[in-house]
mmCIF file of C-alpha atoms in Angstrom:
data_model
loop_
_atom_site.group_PDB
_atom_site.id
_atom_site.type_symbol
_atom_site.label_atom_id
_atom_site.label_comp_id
_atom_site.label_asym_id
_atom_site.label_seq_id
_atom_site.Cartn_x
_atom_site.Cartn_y
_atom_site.Cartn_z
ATOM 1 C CA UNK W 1 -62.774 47.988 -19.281
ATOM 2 C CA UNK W 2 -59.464 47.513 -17.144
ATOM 3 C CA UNK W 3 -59.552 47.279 -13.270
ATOM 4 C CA UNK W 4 -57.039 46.493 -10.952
ATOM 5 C CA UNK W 5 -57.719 45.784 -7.445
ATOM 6 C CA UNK W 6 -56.784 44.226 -3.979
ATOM 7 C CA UNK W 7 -60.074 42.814 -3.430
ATOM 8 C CA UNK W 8 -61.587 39.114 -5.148
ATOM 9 C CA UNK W 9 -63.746 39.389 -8.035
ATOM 10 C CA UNK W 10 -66.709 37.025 -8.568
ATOM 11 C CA UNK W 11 -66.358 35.437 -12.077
ATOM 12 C CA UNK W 12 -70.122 34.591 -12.603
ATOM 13 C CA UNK W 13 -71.356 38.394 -11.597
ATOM 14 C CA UNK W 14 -69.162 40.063 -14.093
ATOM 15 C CA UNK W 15 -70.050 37.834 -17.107
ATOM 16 C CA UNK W 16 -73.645 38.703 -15.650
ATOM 17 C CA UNK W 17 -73.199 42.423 -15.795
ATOM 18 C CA UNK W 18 -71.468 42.631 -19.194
ATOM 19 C CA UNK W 19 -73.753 40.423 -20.794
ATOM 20 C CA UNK W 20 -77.462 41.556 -18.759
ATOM 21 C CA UNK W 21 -80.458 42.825 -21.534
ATOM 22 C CA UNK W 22 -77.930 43.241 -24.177
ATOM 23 C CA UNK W 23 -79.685 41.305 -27.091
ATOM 24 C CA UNK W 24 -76.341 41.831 -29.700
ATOM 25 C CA UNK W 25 -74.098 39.384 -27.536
ATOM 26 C CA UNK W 26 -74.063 35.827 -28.918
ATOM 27 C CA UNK W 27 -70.993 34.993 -27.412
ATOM 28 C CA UNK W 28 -69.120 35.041 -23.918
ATOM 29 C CA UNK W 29 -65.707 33.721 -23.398
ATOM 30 C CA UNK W 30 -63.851 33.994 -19.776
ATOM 31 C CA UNK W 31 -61.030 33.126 -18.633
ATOM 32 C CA UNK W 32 -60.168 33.133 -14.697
ATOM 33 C CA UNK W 33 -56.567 32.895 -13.347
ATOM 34 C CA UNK W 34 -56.333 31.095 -9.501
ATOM 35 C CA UNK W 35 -53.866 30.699 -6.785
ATOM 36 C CA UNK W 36 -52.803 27.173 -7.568
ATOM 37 C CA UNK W 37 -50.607 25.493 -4.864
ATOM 38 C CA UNK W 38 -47.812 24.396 -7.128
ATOM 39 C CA UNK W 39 -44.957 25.697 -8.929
ATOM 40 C CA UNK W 40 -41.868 24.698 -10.062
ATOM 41 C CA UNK W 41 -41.956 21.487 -7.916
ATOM 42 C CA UNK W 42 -42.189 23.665 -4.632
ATOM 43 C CA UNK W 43 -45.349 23.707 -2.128
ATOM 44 C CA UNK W 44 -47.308 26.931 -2.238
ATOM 45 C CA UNK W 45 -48.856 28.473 0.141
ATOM 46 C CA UNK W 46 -49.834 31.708 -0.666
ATOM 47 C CA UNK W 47 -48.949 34.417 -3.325
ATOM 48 C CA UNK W 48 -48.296 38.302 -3.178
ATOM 49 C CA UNK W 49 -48.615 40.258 -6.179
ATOM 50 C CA UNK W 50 -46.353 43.328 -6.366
ATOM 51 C CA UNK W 51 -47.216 45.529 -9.601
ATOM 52 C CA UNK W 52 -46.396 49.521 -11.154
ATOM 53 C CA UNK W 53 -49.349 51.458 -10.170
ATOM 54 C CA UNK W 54 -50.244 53.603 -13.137
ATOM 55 C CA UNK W 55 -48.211 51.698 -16.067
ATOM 56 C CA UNK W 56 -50.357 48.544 -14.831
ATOM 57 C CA UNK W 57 -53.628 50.340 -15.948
ATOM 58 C CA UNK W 58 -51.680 51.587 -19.302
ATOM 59 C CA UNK W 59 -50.703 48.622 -20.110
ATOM 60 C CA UNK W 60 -53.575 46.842 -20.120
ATOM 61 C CA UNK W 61 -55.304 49.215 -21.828
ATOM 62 C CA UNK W 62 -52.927 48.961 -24.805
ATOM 63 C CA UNK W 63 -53.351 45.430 -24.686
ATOM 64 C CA UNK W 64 -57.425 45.771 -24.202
ATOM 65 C CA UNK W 65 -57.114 48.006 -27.367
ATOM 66 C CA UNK W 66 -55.276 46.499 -29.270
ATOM 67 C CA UNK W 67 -57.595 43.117 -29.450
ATOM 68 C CA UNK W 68 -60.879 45.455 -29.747
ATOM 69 C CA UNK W 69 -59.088 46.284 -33.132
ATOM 70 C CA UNK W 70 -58.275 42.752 -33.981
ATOM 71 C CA UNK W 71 -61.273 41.556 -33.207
ATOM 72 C CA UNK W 72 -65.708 42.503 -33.334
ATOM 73 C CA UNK W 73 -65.898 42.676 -29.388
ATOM 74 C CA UNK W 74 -69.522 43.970 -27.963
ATOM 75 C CA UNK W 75 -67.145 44.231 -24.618
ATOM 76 C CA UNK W 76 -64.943 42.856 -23.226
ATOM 77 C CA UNK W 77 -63.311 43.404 -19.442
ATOM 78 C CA UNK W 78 -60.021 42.748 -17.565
ATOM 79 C CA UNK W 79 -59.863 42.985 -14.293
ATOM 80 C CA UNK W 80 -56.385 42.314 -11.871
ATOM 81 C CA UNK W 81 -55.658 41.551 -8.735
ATOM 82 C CA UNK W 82 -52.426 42.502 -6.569
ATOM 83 C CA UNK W 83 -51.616 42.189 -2.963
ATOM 84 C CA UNK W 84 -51.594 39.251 -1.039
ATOM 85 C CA UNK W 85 -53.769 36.017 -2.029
ATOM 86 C CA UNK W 86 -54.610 32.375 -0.652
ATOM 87 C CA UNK W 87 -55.073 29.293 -2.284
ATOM 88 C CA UNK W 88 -57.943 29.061 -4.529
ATOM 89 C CA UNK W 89 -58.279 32.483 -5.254
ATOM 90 C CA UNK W 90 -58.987 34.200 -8.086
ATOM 91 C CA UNK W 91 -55.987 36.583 -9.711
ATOM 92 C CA UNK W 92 -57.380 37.566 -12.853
ATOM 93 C CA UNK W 93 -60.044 37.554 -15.317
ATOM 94 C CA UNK W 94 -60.678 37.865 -19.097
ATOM 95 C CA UNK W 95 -64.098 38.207 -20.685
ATOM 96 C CA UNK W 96 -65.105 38.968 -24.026
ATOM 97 C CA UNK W 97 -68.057 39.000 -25.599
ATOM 98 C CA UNK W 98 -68.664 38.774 -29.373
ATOM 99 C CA UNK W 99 -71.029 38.622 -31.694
ATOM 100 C CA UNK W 100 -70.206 34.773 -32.895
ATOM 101 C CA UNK W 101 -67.776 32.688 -30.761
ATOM 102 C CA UNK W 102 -64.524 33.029 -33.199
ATOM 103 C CA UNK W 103 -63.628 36.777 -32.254
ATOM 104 C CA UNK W 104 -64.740 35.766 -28.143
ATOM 105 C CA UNK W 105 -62.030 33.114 -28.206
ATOM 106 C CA UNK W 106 -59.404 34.774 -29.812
ATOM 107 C CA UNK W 107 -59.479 37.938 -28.379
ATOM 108 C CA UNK W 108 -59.431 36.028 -24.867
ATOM 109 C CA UNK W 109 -56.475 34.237 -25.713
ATOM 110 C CA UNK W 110 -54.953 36.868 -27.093
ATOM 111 C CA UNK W 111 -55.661 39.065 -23.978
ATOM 112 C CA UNK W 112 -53.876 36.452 -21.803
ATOM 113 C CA UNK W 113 -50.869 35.863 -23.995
ATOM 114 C CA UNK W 114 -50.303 39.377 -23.875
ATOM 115 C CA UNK W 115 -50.772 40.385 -20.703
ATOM 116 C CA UNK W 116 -48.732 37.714 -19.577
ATOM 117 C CA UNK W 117 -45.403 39.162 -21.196
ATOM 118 C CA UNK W 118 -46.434 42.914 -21.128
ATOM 119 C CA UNK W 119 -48.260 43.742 -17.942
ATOM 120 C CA UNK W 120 -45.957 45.070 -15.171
ATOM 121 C CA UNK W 121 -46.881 41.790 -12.519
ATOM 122 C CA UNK W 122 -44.271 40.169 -10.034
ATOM 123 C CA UNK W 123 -45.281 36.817 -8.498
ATOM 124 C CA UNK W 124 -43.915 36.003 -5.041
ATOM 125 C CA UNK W 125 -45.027 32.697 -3.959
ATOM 126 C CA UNK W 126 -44.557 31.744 0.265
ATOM 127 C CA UNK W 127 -44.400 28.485 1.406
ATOM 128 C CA UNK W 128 -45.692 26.701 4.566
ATOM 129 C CA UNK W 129 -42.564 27.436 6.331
ATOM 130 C CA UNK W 130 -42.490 30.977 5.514
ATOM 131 C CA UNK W 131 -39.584 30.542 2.548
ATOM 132 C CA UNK W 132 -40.769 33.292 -0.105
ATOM 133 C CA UNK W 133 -39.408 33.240 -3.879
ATOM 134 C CA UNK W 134 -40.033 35.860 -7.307
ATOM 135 C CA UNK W 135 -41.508 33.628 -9.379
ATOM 136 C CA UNK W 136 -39.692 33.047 -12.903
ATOM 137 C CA UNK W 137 -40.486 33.928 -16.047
ATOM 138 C CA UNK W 138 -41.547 30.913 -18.345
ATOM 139 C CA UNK W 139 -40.230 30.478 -21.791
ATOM 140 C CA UNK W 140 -43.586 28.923 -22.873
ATOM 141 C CA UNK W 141 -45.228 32.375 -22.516
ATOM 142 C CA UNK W 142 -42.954 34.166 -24.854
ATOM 143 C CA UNK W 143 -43.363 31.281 -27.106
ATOM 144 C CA UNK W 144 -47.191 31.589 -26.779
ATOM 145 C CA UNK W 145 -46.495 35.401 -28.264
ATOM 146 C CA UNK W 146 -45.203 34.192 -31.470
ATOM 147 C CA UNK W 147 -48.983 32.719 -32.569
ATOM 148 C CA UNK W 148 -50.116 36.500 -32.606
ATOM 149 C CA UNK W 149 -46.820 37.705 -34.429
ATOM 150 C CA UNK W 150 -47.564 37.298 -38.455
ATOM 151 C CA UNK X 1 -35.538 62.114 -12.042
ATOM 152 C CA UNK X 2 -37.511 59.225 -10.313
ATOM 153 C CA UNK X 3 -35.987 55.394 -9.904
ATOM 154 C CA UNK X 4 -38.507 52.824 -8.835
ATOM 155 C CA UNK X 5 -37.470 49.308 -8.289
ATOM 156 C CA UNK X 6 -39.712 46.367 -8.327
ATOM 157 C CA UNK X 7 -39.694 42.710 -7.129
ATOM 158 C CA UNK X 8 -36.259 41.396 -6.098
ATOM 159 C CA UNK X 9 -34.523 44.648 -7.796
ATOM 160 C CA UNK X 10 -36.232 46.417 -4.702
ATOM 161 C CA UNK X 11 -35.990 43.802 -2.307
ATOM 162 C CA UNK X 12 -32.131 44.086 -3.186
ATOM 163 C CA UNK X 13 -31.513 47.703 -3.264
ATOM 164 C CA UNK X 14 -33.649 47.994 -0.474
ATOM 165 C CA UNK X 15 -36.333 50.613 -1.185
ATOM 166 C CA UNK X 16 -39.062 50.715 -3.770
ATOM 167 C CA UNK X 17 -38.227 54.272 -5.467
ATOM 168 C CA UNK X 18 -35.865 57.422 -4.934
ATOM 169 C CA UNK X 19 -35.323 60.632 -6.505
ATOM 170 C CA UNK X 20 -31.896 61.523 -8.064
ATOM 171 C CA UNK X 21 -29.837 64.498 -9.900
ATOM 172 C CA UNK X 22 -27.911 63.203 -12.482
ATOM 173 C CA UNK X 23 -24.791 64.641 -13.278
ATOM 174 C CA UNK X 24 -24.415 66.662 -16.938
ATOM 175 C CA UNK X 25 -22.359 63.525 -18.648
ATOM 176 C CA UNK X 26 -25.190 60.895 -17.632
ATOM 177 C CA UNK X 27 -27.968 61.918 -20.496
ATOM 178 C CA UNK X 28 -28.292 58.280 -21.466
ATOM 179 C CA UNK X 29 -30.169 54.772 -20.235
ATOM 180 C CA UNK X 30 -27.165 52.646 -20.426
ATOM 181 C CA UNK X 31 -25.009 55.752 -18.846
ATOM 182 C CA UNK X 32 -27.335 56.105 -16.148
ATOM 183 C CA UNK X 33 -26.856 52.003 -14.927
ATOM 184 C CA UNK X 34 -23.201 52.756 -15.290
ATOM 185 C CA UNK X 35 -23.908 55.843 -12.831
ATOM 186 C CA UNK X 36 -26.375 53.807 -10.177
ATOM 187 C CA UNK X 37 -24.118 50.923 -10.233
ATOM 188 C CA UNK X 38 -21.135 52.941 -8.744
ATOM 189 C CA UNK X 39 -23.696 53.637 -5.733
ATOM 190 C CA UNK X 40 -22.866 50.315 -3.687
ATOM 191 C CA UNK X 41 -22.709 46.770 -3.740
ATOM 192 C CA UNK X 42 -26.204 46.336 -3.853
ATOM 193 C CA UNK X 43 -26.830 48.491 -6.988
ATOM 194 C CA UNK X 44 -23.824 46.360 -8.458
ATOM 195 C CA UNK X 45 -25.472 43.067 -7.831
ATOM 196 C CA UNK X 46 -28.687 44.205 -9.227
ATOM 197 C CA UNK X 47 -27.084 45.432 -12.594
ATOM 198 C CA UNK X 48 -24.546 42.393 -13.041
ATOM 199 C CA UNK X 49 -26.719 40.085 -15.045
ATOM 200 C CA UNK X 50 -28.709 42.610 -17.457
ATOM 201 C CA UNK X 51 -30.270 40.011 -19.025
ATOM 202 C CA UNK X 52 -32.567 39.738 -16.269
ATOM 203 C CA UNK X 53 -33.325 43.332 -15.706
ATOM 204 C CA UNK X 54 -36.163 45.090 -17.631
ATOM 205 C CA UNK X 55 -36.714 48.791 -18.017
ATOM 206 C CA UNK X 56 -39.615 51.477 -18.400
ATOM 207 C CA UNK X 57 -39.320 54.681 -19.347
ATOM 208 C CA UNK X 58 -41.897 56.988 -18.311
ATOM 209 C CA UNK X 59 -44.035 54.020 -18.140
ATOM 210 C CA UNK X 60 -43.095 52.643 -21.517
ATOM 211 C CA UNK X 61 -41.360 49.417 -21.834
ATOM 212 C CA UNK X 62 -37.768 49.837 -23.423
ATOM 213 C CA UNK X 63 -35.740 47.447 -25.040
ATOM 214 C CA UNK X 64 -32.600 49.028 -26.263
ATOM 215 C CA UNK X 65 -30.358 52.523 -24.963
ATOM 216 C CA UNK X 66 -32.164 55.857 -25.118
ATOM 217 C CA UNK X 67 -31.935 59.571 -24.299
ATOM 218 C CA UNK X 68 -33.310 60.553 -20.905
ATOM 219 C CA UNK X 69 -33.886 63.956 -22.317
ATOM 220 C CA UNK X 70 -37.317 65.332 -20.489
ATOM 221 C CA UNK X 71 -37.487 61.508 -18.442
ATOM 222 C CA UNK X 72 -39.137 62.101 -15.504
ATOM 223 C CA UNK X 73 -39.407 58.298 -14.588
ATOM 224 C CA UNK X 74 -37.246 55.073 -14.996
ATOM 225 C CA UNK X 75 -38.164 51.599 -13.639
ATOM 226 C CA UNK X 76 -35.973 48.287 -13.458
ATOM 227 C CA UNK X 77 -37.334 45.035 -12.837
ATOM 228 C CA UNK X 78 -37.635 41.916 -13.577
ATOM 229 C CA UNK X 79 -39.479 40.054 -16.519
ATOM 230 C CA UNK X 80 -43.359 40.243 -15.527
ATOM 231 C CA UNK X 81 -45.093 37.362 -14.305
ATOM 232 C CA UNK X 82 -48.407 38.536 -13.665
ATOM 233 C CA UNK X 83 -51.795 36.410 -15.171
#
């Protein structure tokens, strides 16, 4: 499942509700994005995230897809945030659940890589004193692509 | 057709999206930067370094020049940096 949204997300209650009486899950994997309050050698203070309402959702579909092919997922669930965020705060999360823990890690790391490169997301990052700047893209994310790329 | 701008694309040109006619000899992508870029200064700026610049078509990402035949929507911004 793909969700964006303005409002947090509580890590522990979606693993919870994804993994709750099923008896065919033998693995959970998450991974949870925060607000971290450094970048690029500047002080952060808080971030905004600007996104493309509609090719957002698309996208991460494809990308949700496209690991539930790769890989024997029971479930697995992305979920977004945009809008305005403070420090500590969770941005995103990544859960999958698998039968054995192979296909759980993968897919998660696969999910990330892609959606890092893919999924229409714009970082602006304010400081204390109110300076704001786009965040850039890294190199080291493309480069994390190339593992998925036979 | 519709333009949307995102990040500092729209911070630059000033608003997020607008809706254009394009004249008969724009049926192109890389015709219709040519066209937007005669608009002003800030539509210059945004479209000097197109290295930097990303597009969607219709919500699809593109890569190289393409026919806007039946586009409803194009989007320019910058490489994401969501996650």
């Amino acid at each position: 499942m793909v969700i964006v949204q303005a409002e947090k997300f509580d890590t522990g209650a979606e693993i919870e509700r994804i993994t709750r009486d099923r008896t065919d899950i033998g693995a959970v994997v998450s991974f949870t994005g925060l607000v971290r309050d450094f970048n690029d050698g500047a002080n952060v203070q808080s971030l905004t995230l600007e996104h493309y309402p509609g090719m957002t959702e698309r996208e991460l579909e494809k990308i949700e897809a496209s690991a539930r092919a790769k890989w024997d997922l029971q479930d697995s669930l992305i979920i977004h945030r945009f809008g305005k965020m403070e420090l500590a705060e969770p941005i995103v999360l990544v859960i999958t659940a698998s039968k054995h823990r192979h296909d759980a890690f993968e897919a998660a790391a696969y999910l990330m890589d892609w959606l890092k490169t893919k999924a229409p997301f714009w970082k602006l990052e304010a400081d204390a004193e109110g300076n704001s700047d786009w965040v850039k893209e890294r190199t080291s994310d493309q480069d994390a692509l190339k593992r998925w790329q036979d | 057709m519709k333009i949307l701008y995102f990040a500092w694309l729209r911070a630059k040109v000033g608003h997020a999206e607008e809706t254009v006619s394009l004249p008969g000899d724009v049926t192109t992508l890389y015709q219709l930067i040519t066209w937007l870029k005669k608009r002003g200064p800030a539509y210059e700026e945004i479209f000097t370094d197109l290295d930097v610049v990303r597009v969607a078509i219709d919500q699809e990402h593109i890569t190289d020049d393409t026919s806007l035949e039946g586009v409803s929507e194009v989007a320019f911004f910058p490489p994401v940096t969501g996650g």
